Coordinates of C-alpha atoms in Angstrom, one line a residue:
Chain A
M1 CA -14.7 7.1 -8.9
T2 CA -13.5 5.1 -5.9
P3 CA -10.5 6.4 -4.0
K4 CA -8.4 3.4 -5.2
K5 CA -9.2 4.3 -8.9
I6 CA -8.2 8.0 -8.3
N7 CA -5.0 6.9 -6.7
N8 CA -4.2 4.6 -9.5
C9 CA -5.0 7.3 -12.1
A10 CA -2.7 9.8 -10.3
L11 CA 0.1 7.2 -10.1
V12 CA -0.1 6.4 -13.8
L13 CA -0.2 10.1 -14.7
I14 CA 2.9 10.7 -12.6
V15 CA 4.8 7.9 -14.2
L16 CA 3.7 9.0 -17.7
I17 CA 4.9 12.6 -17.0
A18 CA 8.2 11.2 -15.7
F19 CA 8.6 9.2 -18.9
G20 CA 7.8 12.3 -21.0
V21 CA 10.2 14.7 -19.3
P22 CA 13.1 14.2 -21.8
L23 CA 10.9 15.2 -24.6
V24 CA 10.6 18.7 -23.0
V25 CA 13.8 19.0 -21.0
R26 CA 16.7 19.0 -23.5
S27 CA 19.4 20.4 -21.3
A28 CA 21.9 17.7 -20.4
T29 CA 22.6 19.5 -17.0
Y30 CA 19.0 19.3 -15.9
L31 CA 18.6 15.7 -17.1
H32 CA 21.7 14.8 -15.2
I33 CA 20.2 16.4 -12.1
L34 CA 17.0 14.4 -12.6
I35 CA 19.0 11.2 -13.2
L36 CA 20.8 11.7 -9.9
L37 CA 17.5 12.5 -8.2
Y38 CA 16.0 9.2 -9.4
M39 CA 19.2 7.4 -8.5
Y40 CA 19.0 8.7 -4.9
A41 CA 15.3 7.9 -4.7
Y42 CA 16.2 4.4 -5.9
L43 CA 19.0 4.0 -3.5
T44 CA 16.9 5.2 -0.6
T45 CA 14.0 3.0 -1.6
S46 CA 16.4 0.0 -1.5
W47 CA 17.8 1.1 1.8
N48 CA 14.2 1.5 3.1
L49 CA 13.7 -2.3 2.9
V50 CA 16.0 -2.6 5.9
G51 CA 16.2 0.9 7.3
G52 CA 12.5 1.5 7.1
F53 CA 10.6 -1.8 7.4
A54 CA 13.0 -3.7 9.6
G55 CA 13.3 -0.7 11.9
V56 CA 17.1 -0.5 12.1
L57 CA 19.4 2.3 10.9
P58 CA 22.1 1.1 8.6
L59 CA 24.6 3.8 7.8
G60 CA 27.0 1.9 5.6
H61 CA 25.0 1.3 2.4
A62 CA 27.6 3.1 0.4
A63 CA 29.8 0.0 0.7
F64 CA 27.2 -1.9 -1.3
V65 CA 27.1 0.8 -4.0
G66 CA 30.9 0.4 -4.1
I67 CA 30.7 -3.4 -4.4
G68 CA 28.3 -3.1 -7.3
A69 CA 30.3 -0.4 -9.1
Y70 CA 33.7 -2.1 -8.6
T71 CA 32.4 -5.6 -9.5
S72 CA 30.9 -4.6 -12.8
T73 CA 33.7 -2.2 -13.7
I74 CA 36.5 -4.6 -13.0
L75 CA 34.8 -7.4 -14.8
S76 CA 34.1 -5.2 -17.9
L77 CA 37.5 -3.5 -18.0
Q78 CA 39.6 -6.7 -17.4
Y79 CA 37.5 -9.5 -18.7
G80 CA 35.2 -7.8 -21.2
V81 CA 32.0 -8.9 -19.3
S82 CA 29.0 -6.8 -20.2
P83 CA 28.2 -4.4 -17.4
W84 CA 24.6 -5.7 -17.4
L85 CA 25.9 -9.1 -16.4
G86 CA 28.4 -7.5 -14.0
M87 CA 25.5 -5.6 -12.5
I88 CA 23.8 -8.9 -11.5
I89 CA 27.0 -10.4 -10.3
G90 CA 27.8 -7.3 -8.2
G91 CA 24.3 -7.5 -6.8
L92 CA 24.6 -11.1 -5.8
L93 CA 28.0 -10.4 -4.2
A94 CA 26.6 -7.5 -2.3
A95 CA 23.7 -9.7 -1.1
I96 CA 26.1 -12.3 0.2
V97 CA 28.3 -9.6 2.0
G98 CA 25.1 -8.0 3.3
V99 CA 24.0 -11.3 4.9
I100 CA 27.4 -11.9 6.4
I101 CA 27.4 -8.4 7.9
G102 CA 23.8 -8.6 8.9
K103 CA 24.1 -11.9 10.8
P104 CA 26.1 -10.6 13.7
T105 CA 25.1 -6.9 13.6
F106 CA 21.3 -7.4 13.7
K107 CA 21.7 -8.6 17.2
M108 CA 22.6 -5.0 18.2
R109 CA 20.0 -2.4 18.9
G110 CA 19.7 1.2 18.0
A111 CA 22.8 3.3 17.8
Y112 CA 25.1 0.3 18.1
F113 CA 23.8 -1.2 14.9
A114 CA 24.3 2.2 13.2
L115 CA 27.8 2.5 14.5
A116 CA 28.7 -1.1 13.4
T117 CA 27.5 -0.4 9.8
I118 CA 29.4 2.9 9.7
A119 CA 32.5 1.0 10.6
F120 CA 31.8 -1.6 8.0
G121 CA 31.2 1.0 5.3
E122 CA 34.4 2.9 6.1
G123 CA 36.3 -0.3 6.4
I124 CA 35.4 -1.3 2.9
R125 CA 36.4 2.2 1.7
V126 CA 39.8 2.1 3.4
L127 CA 40.4 -1.4 2.2
I128 CA 39.8 -0.5 -1.5
E129 CA 41.8 2.7 -1.1
N130 CA 44.8 0.5 -0.1
I131 CA 44.4 -2.3 -2.6
D132 CA 46.1 -1.8 -6.0
Y133 CA 45.9 -5.4 -7.0
L134 CA 44.0 -8.2 -5.4
G135 CA 45.3 -11.3 -7.3
P136 CA 44.6 -10.6 -10.9
L137 CA 42.0 -7.9 -10.1
N138 CA 43.1 -4.3 -10.5
F139 CA 41.4 -2.0 -8.0
N140 CA 43.9 0.8 -8.6
G141 CA 43.7 2.0 -5.0
P142 CA 42.7 5.6 -4.3
R143 CA 43.1 6.6 -7.9
G144 CA 40.0 4.7 -8.9
L145 CA 39.0 3.2 -12.2
Q146 CA 38.2 4.9 -15.4
I147 CA 36.0 3.4 -18.0
P148 CA 37.1 4.5 -21.5
P149 CA 34.1 5.5 -23.5
L150 CA 35.1 3.4 -26.5
D151 CA 32.1 1.6 -27.8
T152 CA 28.8 3.0 -26.7
G153 CA 25.4 1.3 -27.0
L154 CA 22.9 -0.6 -24.9
S155 CA 24.9 -3.8 -24.8
R156 CA 27.9 -2.0 -23.3
F157 CA 25.6 0.1 -20.9
M158 CA 27.3 3.3 -22.2
F159 CA 25.7 6.2 -24.0
E160 CA 26.7 9.6 -25.4
A161 CA 23.3 11.2 -24.6
K162 CA 21.7 11.5 -21.2
E163 CA 18.3 10.2 -22.3
P164 CA 19.1 6.5 -22.2
Y165 CA 20.5 6.8 -18.6
Y166 CA 17.3 8.7 -17.7
Y167 CA 15.1 6.0 -18.9
I168 CA 17.1 3.2 -17.4
I169 CA 17.1 4.7 -13.9
L170 CA 13.5 5.6 -14.2
V171 CA 12.6 2.0 -15.0
M172 CA 14.8 0.8 -12.1
L173 CA 13.1 3.3 -9.8
V174 CA 9.5 2.3 -10.8
A175 CA 10.5 -1.4 -10.5
V176 CA 11.9 -1.0 -7.0
L177 CA 8.9 1.0 -5.9
A178 CA 6.6 -1.7 -7.2
L179 CA 8.6 -4.3 -5.4
T180 CA 8.5 -2.4 -2.2
Y181 CA 4.7 -2.0 -2.6
F182 CA 4.3 -5.8 -2.9
I183 CA 6.7 -6.6 -0.1
S184 CA 4.9 -4.2 2.2
R185 CA 1.6 -6.0 1.6
S186 CA 3.2 -9.5 1.9
K187 CA 3.9 -11.7 4.9
L188 CA 7.5 -10.6 4.8
G189 CA 6.4 -7.0 5.0
F190 CA 4.2 -7.7 8.0
Y191 CA 7.0 -9.7 9.7
L192 CA 9.6 -7.0 9.1
N193 CA 7.4 -4.3 10.5
A194 CA 6.4 -6.4 13.5
G195 CA 10.0 -7.4 14.2
G196 CA 11.2 -3.8 13.9
E197 CA 8.6 -2.5 16.3
E198 CA 8.4 -5.1 19.0
P199 CA 10.8 -8.0 18.4
E200 CA 9.8 -10.0 21.5
A201 CA 6.1 -9.8 20.6
A202 CA 6.8 -10.6 17.0
M203 CA 8.7 -13.7 18.0
A204 CA 5.9 -14.9 20.2
L205 CA 3.6 -14.6 17.2
G206 CA 5.7 -16.9 15.1
V207 CA 8.0 -14.4 13.5
N208 CA 11.6 -15.5 13.0
V209 CA 12.7 -11.9 13.3
A210 CA 16.4 -12.5 12.5
R211 CA 15.5 -14.4 9.3
A212 CA 13.1 -11.8 8.1
K213 CA 15.8 -9.1 8.6
L214 CA 18.4 -11.1 6.7
I215 CA 16.1 -11.6 3.8
A216 CA 15.4 -7.9 3.7
M217 CA 19.1 -7.1 4.0
A218 CA 20.0 -9.5 1.1
M219 CA 17.4 -7.8 -1.2
S220 CA 18.3 -4.3 -0.1
C221 CA 22.0 -4.9 -0.7
F222 CA 21.4 -6.6 -4.1
L223 CA 19.3 -3.6 -5.2
T224 CA 21.7 -1.1 -3.8
A225 CA 24.6 -2.7 -5.7
L226 CA 22.7 -2.4 -9.0
A227 CA 22.6 1.4 -8.6
G228 CA 26.4 1.2 -8.1
T229 CA 26.9 -0.2 -11.5
F230 CA 24.5 2.4 -12.9
W231 CA 26.5 5.1 -11.3
A232 CA 29.8 3.8 -12.6
Q233 CA 28.4 3.6 -16.2
L234 CA 26.9 7.1 -15.8
T235 CA 30.1 8.9 -14.7
L236 CA 32.6 6.4 -16.3
Y237 CA 34.9 7.1 -13.4
I238 CA 34.8 5.6 -9.9
H239 CA 37.1 6.0 -6.9
P240 CA 36.6 5.0 -3.3
K241 CA 36.0 8.6 -2.0
S242 CA 33.2 9.2 -4.4
I243 CA 31.3 6.0 -4.4
I244 CA 31.9 4.5 -1.0
S245 CA 31.9 7.7 1.0
L246 CA 30.3 8.1 4.4
D247 CA 28.5 11.2 2.9
L248 CA 26.6 8.9 0.5
S249 CA 25.5 6.6 3.3
F250 CA 24.4 9.6 5.3
E251 CA 22.6 11.2 2.4
I252 CA 20.6 8.1 1.8
A253 CA 19.6 8.0 5.5
F254 CA 18.8 11.8 5.5
I255 CA 16.5 11.4 2.5
A256 CA 14.7 8.5 4.1
L257 CA 14.3 10.1 7.5
I258 CA 13.1 13.4 6.0
G259 CA 10.8 11.8 3.5
G260 CA 9.5 9.1 5.8
R261 CA 11.1 5.8 6.8
G262 CA 9.1 2.7 6.2
S263 CA 6.7 4.3 3.8
I264 CA 6.7 3.7 0.0
A265 CA 6.4 7.4 -1.0
G266 CA 8.8 8.7 1.6
P267 CA 12.1 8.0 -0.2
V268 CA 10.8 9.6 -3.4
L269 CA 9.5 12.7 -1.5
G270 CA 12.8 13.0 0.4
A271 CA 14.8 12.8 -2.8
L272 CA 12.5 15.3 -4.5
L273 CA 13.1 17.8 -1.7
L274 CA 16.8 17.2 -0.9
R275 CA 18.4 16.4 -4.2
P276 CA 17.7 19.9 -5.8
V277 CA 19.0 21.5 -2.6
S278 CA 22.2 19.4 -2.9
D279 CA 22.7 20.1 -6.6
F280 CA 21.9 23.8 -6.6
S281 CA 23.9 24.5 -3.5
R282 CA 26.8 22.8 -5.2
I283 CA 26.3 24.7 -8.4
Y284 CA 26.0 28.2 -6.8
F285 CA 27.9 27.8 -3.5
G286 CA 30.3 25.0 -4.4
D287 CA 33.3 27.2 -4.4
T288 CA 32.4 29.5 -1.4
V289 CA 30.7 27.2 1.0
P290 CA 31.5 23.6 0.0
G291 CA 29.3 21.2 2.0
L292 CA 26.5 23.7 2.4
H293 CA 24.0 21.1 1.4
L294 CA 24.9 18.9 4.4
I295 CA 24.3 21.9 6.7
I296 CA 20.9 22.5 5.1
F297 CA 20.1 18.7 5.3
G298 CA 21.0 18.8 9.0
V299 CA 18.7 21.8 9.7
V300 CA 15.8 20.3 7.7
L301 CA 16.3 17.0 9.4
I302 CA 16.1 18.6 12.9
V303 CA 13.0 20.6 12.0
V304 CA 11.3 17.5 10.4
M305 CA 12.1 15.3 13.4
I306 CA 10.7 17.8 15.8
Y307 CA 7.4 18.5 13.9
Q308 CA 6.9 15.4 11.8
P309 CA 8.8 12.6 13.3
R310 CA 7.4 10.1 10.9
G311 CA 8.6 12.1 7.9
L312 CA 7.0 14.4 5.4
Q313 CA 5.0 11.7 3.7
E314 CA 2.5 11.8 6.6
P315 CA 1.3 15.5 6.3
L316 CA 1.6 15.2 2.5
T317 CA -0.6 12.1 2.4
R318 CA -3.2 13.9 4.6
A319 CA -3.1 17.0 2.3
Y320 CA -3.5 14.8 -0.8
N321 CA -6.5 13.1 0.8
R322 CA -8.1 16.4 1.6
L323 CA -7.6 17.5 -2.0
I324 CA -9.2 14.3 -3.3
H325 CA -12.0 14.9 -0.8
R326 CA -12.6 18.4 -2.1
F327 CA -12.7 17.5 -5.8
F328 CA -14.3 14.1 -5.8
G329 CA -16.6 14.3 -2.8
P330 CA -16.6 12.3 0.4
Q331 CA -16.5 8.9 -1.2
G332 CA -13.2 9.9 -2.7
S333 CA -11.2 10.3 0.5
G334 CA -9.0 7.3 1.1
R335 CA -5.5 6.5 1.9
A336 CA -2.9 7.3 -0.7
A337 CA -0.3 4.8 -1.7
Chain B
M1 CA -1.9 -37.3 26.9
N2 CA -1.4 -34.1 28.8
M3 CA -1.2 -30.8 26.8
L4 CA 1.7 -29.6 28.8
E5 CA 4.0 -31.3 31.3
V6 CA 6.6 -29.4 33.2
K7 CA 9.1 -31.6 35.1
Q8 CA 11.5 -30.4 37.7
L9 CA 11.8 -27.1 35.9
T10 CA 14.6 -24.9 37.3
K11 CA 15.8 -21.5 36.1
D12 CA 18.8 -19.6 37.4
F13 CA 19.7 -16.0 36.7
G14 CA 23.3 -15.8 37.8
G15 CA 23.1 -16.7 41.5
L16 CA 19.4 -16.3 41.8
R17 CA 17.2 -19.3 41.5
A18 CA 14.0 -17.9 39.9
I19 CA 12.3 -21.2 39.6
D20 CA 13.1 -24.3 41.7
S21 CA 12.1 -27.8 40.6
L22 CA 8.6 -26.9 39.5
D23 CA 6.3 -29.7 38.4
L24 CA 3.0 -29.1 36.8
T25 CA 0.7 -30.6 34.2
I26 CA -2.2 -29.2 32.2
G27 CA -4.8 -31.5 30.6
K28 CA -6.6 -30.9 27.4
Q29 CA -9.1 -28.0 27.5
E30 CA -8.2 -27.4 31.2
I31 CA -7.9 -23.9 32.6
L32 CA -5.0 -23.9 35.0
G33 CA -4.3 -20.8 37.2
L34 CA -0.8 -19.8 38.4
I35 CA -0.7 -17.4 41.3
G36 CA 1.9 -16.3 43.7
P37 CA 3.2 -13.1 45.3
N38 CA 5.2 -10.6 43.3
G39 CA 8.5 -12.0 42.2
A40 CA 7.5 -15.5 42.8
G41 CA 8.6 -16.6 39.3
K42 CA 5.3 -16.8 37.5
S43 CA 6.4 -14.9 34.4
T44 CA 9.7 -16.7 34.3
A45 CA 7.9 -20.0 34.2
F46 CA 5.9 -18.7 31.3
N47 CA 9.0 -17.5 29.5
C48 CA 10.6 -21.0 30.0
I49 CA 7.5 -22.7 28.5
A50 CA 7.2 -20.2 25.6
G51 CA 10.8 -20.5 24.6
V52 CA 12.1 -17.1 25.7
Y53 CA 14.4 -18.7 28.2
A54 CA 16.0 -22.1 28.0
P55 CA 15.5 -23.9 31.4
T56 CA 18.6 -24.4 33.5
M57 CA 17.4 -27.8 34.5
G58 CA 14.3 -29.9 34.0
D59 CA 12.1 -30.6 31.0
V60 CA 9.1 -29.1 29.3
Y61 CA 6.8 -31.4 27.2
F62 CA 4.2 -30.1 24.9
E63 CA 1.8 -32.8 23.6
G64 CA 4.2 -35.4 24.6
S65 CA 7.3 -34.1 22.9
R66 CA 10.2 -32.3 24.6
I67 CA 10.4 -28.6 23.8
N68 CA 13.1 -27.2 26.0
G69 CA 15.2 -24.5 24.4
Q70 CA 13.2 -24.3 21.2
K71 CA 12.7 -20.8 19.9
P72 CA 9.5 -18.8 20.5
W73 CA 8.5 -18.7 16.8
V74 CA 9.0 -22.5 16.5
L75 CA 6.8 -23.1 19.5
C76 CA 4.2 -20.6 18.2
K77 CA 3.9 -22.7 15.0
K78 CA 3.5 -25.8 17.2
G79 CA 0.6 -24.3 19.0
I80 CA 1.8 -22.3 22.0
A81 CA 0.7 -18.7 22.1
R82 CA 1.2 -16.2 24.8
T83 CA 0.4 -12.6 25.9
F84 CA 2.7 -10.3 27.6
Q85 CA 2.2 -8.9 31.1
I86 CA 3.5 -5.6 29.8
V87 CA 1.6 -5.2 26.6
K88 CA 3.7 -5.0 23.4
P89 CA 1.4 -3.8 20.6
F90 CA 2.9 -2.8 17.2
A91 CA 2.0 0.8 18.2
T92 CA 2.1 2.5 14.8
K93 CA 0.0 -0.1 13.1
T94 CA -3.7 -0.6 13.1
V95 CA -5.5 -3.2 15.2
L96 CA -6.2 -5.3 12.1
Y97 CA -2.5 -5.2 11.1
N98 CA -1.5 -6.3 14.6
V99 CA -3.8 -9.3 14.5
M100 CA -2.8 -10.2 10.9
V101 CA 0.8 -10.6 12.0
G102 CA -0.5 -13.4 14.2
S103 CA -2.7 -15.0 11.5
F104 CA 0.2 -15.1 9.1
A105 CA 1.6 -17.9 11.2
N106 CA -0.5 -20.4 9.4
T107 CA -0.8 -19.0 5.9
N108 CA 1.3 -17.1 3.4
K109 CA -1.7 -15.4 1.7
R110 CA -2.6 -11.9 2.7
S111 CA -6.3 -12.5 2.0
E112 CA -6.5 -15.6 4.2
A113 CA -4.6 -13.8 7.0
K114 CA -7.0 -10.9 6.8
E115 CA -10.1 -13.2 6.9
K116 CA -8.8 -15.1 9.9
A117 CA -7.9 -11.8 11.7
M118 CA -11.4 -10.5 11.1
Q119 CA -13.0 -13.7 12.5
I120 CA -10.9 -13.3 15.6
L121 CA -11.8 -9.6 16.0
E122 CA -15.5 -10.4 15.6
F123 CA -15.3 -13.2 18.1
L124 CA -13.8 -10.7 20.6
Q125 CA -16.3 -8.0 19.6
F126 CA -13.4 -5.9 18.6
A127 CA -14.1 -5.5 14.9
D128 CA -15.3 -1.9 15.1
K129 CA -11.9 -0.8 16.3
K130 CA -9.9 -2.6 13.5
D131 CA -8.7 0.6 11.9
I132 CA -7.5 2.3 15.0
R133 CA -3.8 2.6 15.6
A134 CA -2.8 0.2 18.4
G135 CA -0.9 3.0 20.1
N136 CA -4.1 5.0 20.6
L137 CA -6.0 2.2 22.3
T138 CA -7.0 2.2 26.0
I139 CA -5.2 -0.2 28.3
G140 CA -8.3 -2.5 28.3
D141 CA -8.3 -2.7 24.5
R142 CA -4.5 -3.2 24.4
K143 CA -4.9 -6.3 26.6
R144 CA -7.7 -7.4 24.3
L145 CA -5.4 -6.9 21.4
E146 CA -2.7 -9.1 23.0
I147 CA -5.3 -11.9 23.2
A148 CA -6.5 -11.3 19.7
R149 CA -3.0 -11.5 18.3
A150 CA -2.3 -14.7 20.2
L151 CA -5.5 -16.3 19.1
A152 CA -4.8 -15.5 15.5
T153 CA -1.9 -17.9 15.6
E154 CA -4.5 -20.7 16.2
P155 CA -3.0 -22.0 19.4
K156 CA -3.7 -25.2 21.2
L157 CA -2.3 -23.8 24.4
L158 CA -2.8 -20.2 25.4
L159 CA -0.6 -18.6 28.1
L160 CA -2.3 -15.5 29.5
D161 CA 0.1 -13.3 31.6
E162 CA -2.0 -11.0 33.8
V163 CA -4.4 -9.9 31.0
M164 CA -6.9 -8.6 33.6
A165 CA -4.6 -6.3 35.6
G166 CA -5.6 -2.7 35.3
L167 CA -9.0 -3.4 33.9
R168 CA -12.4 -2.1 35.3
P169 CA -14.5 -4.8 37.1
S170 CA -17.0 -4.9 34.3
E171 CA -14.1 -5.5 31.8
V172 CA -12.8 -8.2 34.0
D173 CA -16.2 -10.0 33.9
E174 CA -16.3 -9.7 30.2
L175 CA -12.8 -11.2 29.9
V176 CA -13.6 -14.1 32.3
D177 CA -16.6 -14.9 30.1
M178 CA -14.5 -14.7 27.0
V179 CA -11.8 -17.0 28.4
R180 CA -14.5 -19.6 29.2
R181 CA -15.7 -19.4 25.6
L182 CA -12.2 -19.9 24.4
R183 CA -11.9 -23.1 26.4
Q184 CA -15.2 -24.3 25.0
S185 CA -13.8 -23.8 21.5
G186 CA -11.1 -26.3 22.4
I187 CA -8.2 -24.3 23.6
T188 CA -6.2 -25.2 26.8
I189 CA -5.5 -22.2 28.9
F190 CA -2.7 -21.4 31.4
V191 CA -3.3 -18.2 33.2
I192 CA -1.3 -16.0 35.6
E193 CA -3.5 -13.5 37.4
H194 CA -3.5 -11.3 40.4
I195 CA -7.2 -10.6 40.5
M196 CA -8.4 -13.3 42.8
R197 CA -12.1 -12.9 41.9
A198 CA -11.2 -13.7 38.3
I199 CA -8.8 -16.5 38.8
M200 CA -11.1 -18.2 41.4
A201 CA -14.0 -18.1 39.0
L202 CA -12.0 -19.3 36.0
S203 CA -9.6 -22.0 37.0
D204 CA -10.3 -25.7 37.2
R205 CA -7.1 -26.0 39.3
I206 CA -4.7 -23.5 40.7
V207 CA -1.0 -23.8 41.3
V208 CA 0.6 -21.5 43.9
I209 CA 4.3 -20.7 43.7
H210 CA 6.4 -18.7 46.2
F211 CA 10.2 -18.0 45.7
G212 CA 10.1 -20.2 42.6
R213 CA 8.7 -23.3 44.5
K214 CA 5.3 -24.8 44.3
I215 CA 3.6 -24.4 47.7
A216 CA 0.1 -25.6 46.9
E217 CA -2.0 -27.1 44.2
G218 CA -5.7 -28.0 43.9
S219 CA -9.2 -26.6 43.4
P220 CA -9.6 -22.9 43.9
E221 CA -11.4 -23.4 47.2
K222 CA -8.8 -25.8 48.5
V223 CA -6.0 -23.4 47.6
A224 CA -7.7 -20.4 49.1
S225 CA -7.9 -22.0 52.5
D226 CA -4.4 -23.5 52.4
E227 CA -2.3 -22.4 55.3
N228 CA 1.0 -22.0 53.3
V229 CA -0.8 -19.9 50.7
I230 CA -2.2 -17.5 53.3
K231 CA 1.2 -17.3 54.9
A232 CA 2.9 -16.5 51.6
Y233 CA 0.5 -13.7 50.8
L234 CA 0.0 -12.2 54.2
G235 CA 3.0 -13.2 56.3
G236 CA 3.2 -15.8 59.0
E237 CA 1.6 -13.9 61.9
Y238 CA -1.8 -13.8 60.2
V239 CA -2.3 -17.5 60.2
V240 CA -4.9 -18.6 62.7
S241 CA -3.7 -21.7 64.2

């Protein structure tokens, strides 16, 4: 077997196992934890298009989650629009906002870009907290919006059981990973990476760096907003503090940095590692040490940055290759996806 | 028609005039050398031609059309490629990846870009290092990578900014040879260089600038014996009069 074939087999196996999980795991709690894990992996993969490939550090992506969640929820509560359609509309709106924000901020380098995006994210949160009505649209300010679980079913994007949510987010995650894979091998992927590492050299080689970044930003914001709608439909209650919080923006960045920015597997690995920490620390220490998970994240991040600055995907890829090497002989060693 | 025409090019940085009314032309398939003491404005001239800076005054014509103030990526697609004096590899990526970024300038297909990149790497006898991370290359190979990337954009005019600085003499000879082969393949070359042995051997003509002004122009022999040039490099008291 060639290394490519082994990798493909492993990939198909992992996806099949993921699809089979609800047949074994019947507990709603554990399914919910897995759903959140996939959602964060999805969010981080979307973030990665800008934060990883384009080499900047956006820390305001929660705003786009919020735009997605509020758009679909308001449309469905007040106009009866299906959340599926609202999801797309929210995505498009987020993409437009993303481009408007990206245009001036991509000129900034390093920490200044990160600060600008924090300011933008917090600005959106404060804005929505202070708006009860915007024209005919009811934002309900800091109290948030509740989606009454009246008619469930696929067309209303609302289910009594956890399984449908599980499959929806899993499909979304697989799709966004596939998209990332194709982008990373395309001209856009090359241009983003080049522009992120050495913008001047990239420009001299015919790369319109600003344009590539804006395209990536539009896609990233669109995809991020889709997860916002999913989140709203999952919890049936959104308010600015939960869905547009700085914590969320930071957690996405934490997952990416620890897993490995700019790689395809990184965000998934990061989510696999950090989400259980977050959930179980909340379950067991939520009342005694609230916010313990953020402390743990911080420590893990520091350790990873010191010993594996390119994230955990690098040593894990190496270990994976060694394993393949051992079991399938020397011709089996290749690069993992 | 000349490949490149620079007319009365002037570039100010604040109160400093980095280039002062510079005129020069390069014919098709010519190799023009640009020399001058440190800080003479050589790299600034390159940056004005390649679109990094817009000239304060004057005009730049490429193949007869005016290109002042056009962006680097637009000029790259028109056929101007350049290397950087301070090399700027995409350090975490492989050599092949670096070159493919350049070859994507003329195609949207990954397979075509890869094929083109491999051709360039083979032409530069660099193909055996295609899978090495650019950050792990020696300085000589980094300079070679700069040239490979620039060539991958299929330029008509190649601006080489001190690609030989820091190389061993044997490497310099190899590069001189390679630049000659590039010219034979139809590329016009404009080269800044400090290594006199190389630039004297390469150039058809040499332009000398000092404090942003052209002080001499002509064949390598003529320039080397020019009184103003010797004065600029060594100081006035060394001129035998």
